[in-house]
mmCIF file of C-alpha atoms and ligand atoms in Angstrom:
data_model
loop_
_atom_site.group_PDB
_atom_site.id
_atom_site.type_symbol
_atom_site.label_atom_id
_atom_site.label_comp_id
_atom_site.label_asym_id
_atom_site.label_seq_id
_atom_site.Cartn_x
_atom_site.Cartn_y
_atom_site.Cartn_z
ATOM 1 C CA UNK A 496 -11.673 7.470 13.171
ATOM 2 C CA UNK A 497 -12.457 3.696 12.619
ATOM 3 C CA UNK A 498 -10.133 1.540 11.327
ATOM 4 C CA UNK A 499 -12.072 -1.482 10.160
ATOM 5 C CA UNK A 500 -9.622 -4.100 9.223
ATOM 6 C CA UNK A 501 -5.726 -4.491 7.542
ATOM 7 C CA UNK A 502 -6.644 -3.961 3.541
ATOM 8 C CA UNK A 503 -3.757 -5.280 2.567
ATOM 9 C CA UNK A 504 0.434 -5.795 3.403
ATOM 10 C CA UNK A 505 2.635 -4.045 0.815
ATOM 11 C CA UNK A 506 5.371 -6.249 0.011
ATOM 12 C CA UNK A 507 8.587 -4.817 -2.251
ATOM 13 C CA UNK A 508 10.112 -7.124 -4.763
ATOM 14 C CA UNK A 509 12.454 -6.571 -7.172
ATOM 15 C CA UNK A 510 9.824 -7.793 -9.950
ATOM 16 C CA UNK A 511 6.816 -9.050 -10.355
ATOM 17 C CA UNK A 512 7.254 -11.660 -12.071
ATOM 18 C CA UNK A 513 9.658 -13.454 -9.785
ATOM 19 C CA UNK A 514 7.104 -12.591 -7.026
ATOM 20 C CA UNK A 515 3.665 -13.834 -9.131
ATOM 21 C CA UNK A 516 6.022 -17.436 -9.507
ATOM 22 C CA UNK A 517 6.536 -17.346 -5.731
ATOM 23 C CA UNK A 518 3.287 -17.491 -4.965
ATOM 24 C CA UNK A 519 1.956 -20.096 -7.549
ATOM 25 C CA UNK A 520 4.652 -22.316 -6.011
ATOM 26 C CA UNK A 521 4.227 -21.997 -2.231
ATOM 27 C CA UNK A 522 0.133 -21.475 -2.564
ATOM 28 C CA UNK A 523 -1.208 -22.368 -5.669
ATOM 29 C CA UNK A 524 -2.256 -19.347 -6.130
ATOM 30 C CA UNK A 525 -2.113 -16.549 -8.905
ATOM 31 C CA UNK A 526 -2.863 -12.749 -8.498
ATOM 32 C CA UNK A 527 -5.964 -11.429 -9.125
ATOM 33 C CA UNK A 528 -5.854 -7.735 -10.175
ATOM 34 C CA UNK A 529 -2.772 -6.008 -11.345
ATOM 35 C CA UNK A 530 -1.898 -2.549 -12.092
ATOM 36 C CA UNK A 531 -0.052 0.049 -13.284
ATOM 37 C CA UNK A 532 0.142 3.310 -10.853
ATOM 38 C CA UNK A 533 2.893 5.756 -12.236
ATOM 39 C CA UNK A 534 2.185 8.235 -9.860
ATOM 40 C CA UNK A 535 4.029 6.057 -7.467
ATOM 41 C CA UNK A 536 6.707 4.745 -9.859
ATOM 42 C CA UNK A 537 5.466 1.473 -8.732
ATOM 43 C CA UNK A 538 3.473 -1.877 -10.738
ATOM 44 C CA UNK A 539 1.501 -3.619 -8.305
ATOM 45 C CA UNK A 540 -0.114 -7.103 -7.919
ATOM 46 C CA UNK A 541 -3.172 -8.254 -5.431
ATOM 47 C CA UNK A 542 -3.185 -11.580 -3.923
ATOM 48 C CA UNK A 543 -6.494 -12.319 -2.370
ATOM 49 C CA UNK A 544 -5.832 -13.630 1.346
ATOM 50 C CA UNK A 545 -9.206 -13.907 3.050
ATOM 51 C CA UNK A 546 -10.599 -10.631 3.804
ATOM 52 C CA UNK A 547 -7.526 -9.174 3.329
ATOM 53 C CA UNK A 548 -4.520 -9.133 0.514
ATOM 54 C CA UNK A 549 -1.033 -8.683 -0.507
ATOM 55 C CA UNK A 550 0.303 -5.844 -3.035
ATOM 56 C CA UNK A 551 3.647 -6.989 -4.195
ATOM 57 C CA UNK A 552 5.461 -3.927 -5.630
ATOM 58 C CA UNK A 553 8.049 -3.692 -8.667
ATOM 59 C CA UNK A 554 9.359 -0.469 -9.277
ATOM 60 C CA UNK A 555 9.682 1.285 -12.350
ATOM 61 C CA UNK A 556 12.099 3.824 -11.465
ATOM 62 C CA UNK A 557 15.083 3.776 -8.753
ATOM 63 C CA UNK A 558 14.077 7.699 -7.335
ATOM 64 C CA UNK A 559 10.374 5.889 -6.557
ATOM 65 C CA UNK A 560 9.292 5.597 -3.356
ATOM 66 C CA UNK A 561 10.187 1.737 -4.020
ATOM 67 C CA UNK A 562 12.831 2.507 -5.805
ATOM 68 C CA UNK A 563 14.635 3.933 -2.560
ATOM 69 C CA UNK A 564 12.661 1.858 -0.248
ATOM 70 C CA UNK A 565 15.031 -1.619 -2.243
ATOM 71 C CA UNK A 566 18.164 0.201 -2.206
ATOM 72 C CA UNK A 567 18.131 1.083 1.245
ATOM 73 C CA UNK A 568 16.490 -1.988 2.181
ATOM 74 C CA UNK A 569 15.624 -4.244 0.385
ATOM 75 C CA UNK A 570 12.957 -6.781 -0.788
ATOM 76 C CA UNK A 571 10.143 -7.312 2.335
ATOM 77 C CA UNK A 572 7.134 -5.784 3.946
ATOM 78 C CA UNK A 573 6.847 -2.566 2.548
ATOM 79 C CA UNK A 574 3.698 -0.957 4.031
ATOM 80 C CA UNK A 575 0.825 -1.693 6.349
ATOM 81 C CA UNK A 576 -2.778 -0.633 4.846
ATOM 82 C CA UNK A 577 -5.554 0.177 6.835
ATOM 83 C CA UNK A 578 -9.312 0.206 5.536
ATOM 84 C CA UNK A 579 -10.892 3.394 7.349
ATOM 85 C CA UNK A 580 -14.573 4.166 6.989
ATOM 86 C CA UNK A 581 -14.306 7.896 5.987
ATOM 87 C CA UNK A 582 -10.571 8.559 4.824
ATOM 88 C CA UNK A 583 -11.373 12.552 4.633
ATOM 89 C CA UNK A 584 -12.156 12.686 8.274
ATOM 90 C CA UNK A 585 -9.494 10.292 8.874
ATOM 91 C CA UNK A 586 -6.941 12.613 7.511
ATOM 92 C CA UNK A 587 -8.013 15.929 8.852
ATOM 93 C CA UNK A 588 -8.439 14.293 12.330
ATOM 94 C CA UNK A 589 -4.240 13.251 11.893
ATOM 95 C CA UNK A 590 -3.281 16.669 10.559
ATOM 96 C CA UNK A 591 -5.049 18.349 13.552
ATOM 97 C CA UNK A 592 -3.156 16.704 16.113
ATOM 98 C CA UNK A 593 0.124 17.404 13.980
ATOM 99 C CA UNK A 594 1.001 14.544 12.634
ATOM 100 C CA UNK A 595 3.351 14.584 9.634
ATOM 101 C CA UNK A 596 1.732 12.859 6.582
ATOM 102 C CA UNK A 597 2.977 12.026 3.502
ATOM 103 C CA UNK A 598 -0.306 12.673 1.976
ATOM 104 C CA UNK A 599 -1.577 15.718 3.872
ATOM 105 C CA UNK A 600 -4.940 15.089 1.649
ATOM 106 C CA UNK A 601 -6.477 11.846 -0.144
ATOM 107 C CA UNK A 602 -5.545 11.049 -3.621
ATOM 108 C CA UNK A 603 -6.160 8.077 -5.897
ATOM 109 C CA UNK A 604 -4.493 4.472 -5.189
ATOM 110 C CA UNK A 605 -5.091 1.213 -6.582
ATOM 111 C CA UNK A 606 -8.586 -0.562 -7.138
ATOM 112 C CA UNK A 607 -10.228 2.932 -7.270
ATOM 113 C CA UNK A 608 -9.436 3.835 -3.442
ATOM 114 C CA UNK A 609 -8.367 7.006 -1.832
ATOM 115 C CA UNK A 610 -5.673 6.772 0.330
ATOM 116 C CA UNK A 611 -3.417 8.818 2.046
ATOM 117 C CA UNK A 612 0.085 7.748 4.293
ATOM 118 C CA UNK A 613 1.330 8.568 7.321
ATOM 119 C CA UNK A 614 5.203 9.408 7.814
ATOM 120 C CA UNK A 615 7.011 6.263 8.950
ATOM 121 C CA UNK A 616 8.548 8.900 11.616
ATOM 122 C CA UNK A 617 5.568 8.961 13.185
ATOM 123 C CA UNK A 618 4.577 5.237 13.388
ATOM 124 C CA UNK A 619 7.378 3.528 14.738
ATOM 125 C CA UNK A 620 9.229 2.679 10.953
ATOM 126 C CA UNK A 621 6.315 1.579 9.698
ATOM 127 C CA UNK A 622 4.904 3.136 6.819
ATOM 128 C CA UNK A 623 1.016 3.258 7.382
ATOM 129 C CA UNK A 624 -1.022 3.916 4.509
ATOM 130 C CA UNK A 625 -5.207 4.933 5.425
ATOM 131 C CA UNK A 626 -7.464 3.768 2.473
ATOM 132 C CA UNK A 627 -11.633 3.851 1.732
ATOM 133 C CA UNK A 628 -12.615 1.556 -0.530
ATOM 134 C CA UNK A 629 -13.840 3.364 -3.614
ATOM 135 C CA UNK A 630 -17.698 2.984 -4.739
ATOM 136 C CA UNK A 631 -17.552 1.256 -8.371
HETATM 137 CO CO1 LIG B 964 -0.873 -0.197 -0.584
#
């Protein structure tokens, strides 16, 4: 497994809005992609930072993965993503040796990627989500 570089930092906010206002006034800058995934309870927005990004995440529902993740902890760094070169062998390479996944397969995430995450119990308290970009 290769991990070629940090895709992004998840961030959890309690909107979007709040955060897209944040960033125009400490950077000047303004997001550019947004989207919807309701699979994850979750409305995300991408901040171009070099090579890398930032996915600020509102959540649409309080039993979401973000949901929980504000309640019990608040707003902050939510999730580190990795860009992996093949997220298939990635994944069966992790389940092989045992470790507990949260997505024991690939699915869908933002921009057209697959990714998968790993269990924060195995990372430290981290939650590590494993993405390959997608090929539109
Ligand atoms: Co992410």
């Amino acid at each position: 497994m290769k991990l070629l570089r940090i895709n992004h930092l998840g961030i959890a906010a309690p909107g979007l809005d709040e955060a897209m206002a944040r960033m125009e006034r400490l950077f000047g800058m303004g997001a550019d992609h947004t989207e919807d995934v309701p699979e994850q309870k979750v409305k995300t927005a991408f901040f171009p930072v070099g090579e890398s990004r930032l996915e600020y995440l509102e959540s649409t529902d309080p039993e979401g993965p973000v949901g929980k993740f504000l309640a019990k902890r608040g707003p902050g760094i939510h999730h580190v993503c990795f860009e992996v070169d093949d997220i298939d062998a990635a994944v069966s390479q992790l389940v092989a040796k045992g470790v507990r996944m949260i997505d024991p397969q690939p699915r869908a995430g933002a921009h057209g990627c697959r990714v998968a995450f790993i269990h924060p119990s195995e990372t430290g308290g981290v939650l590590m989500e494993l993405s390959q970009e997608g090929r539109a």
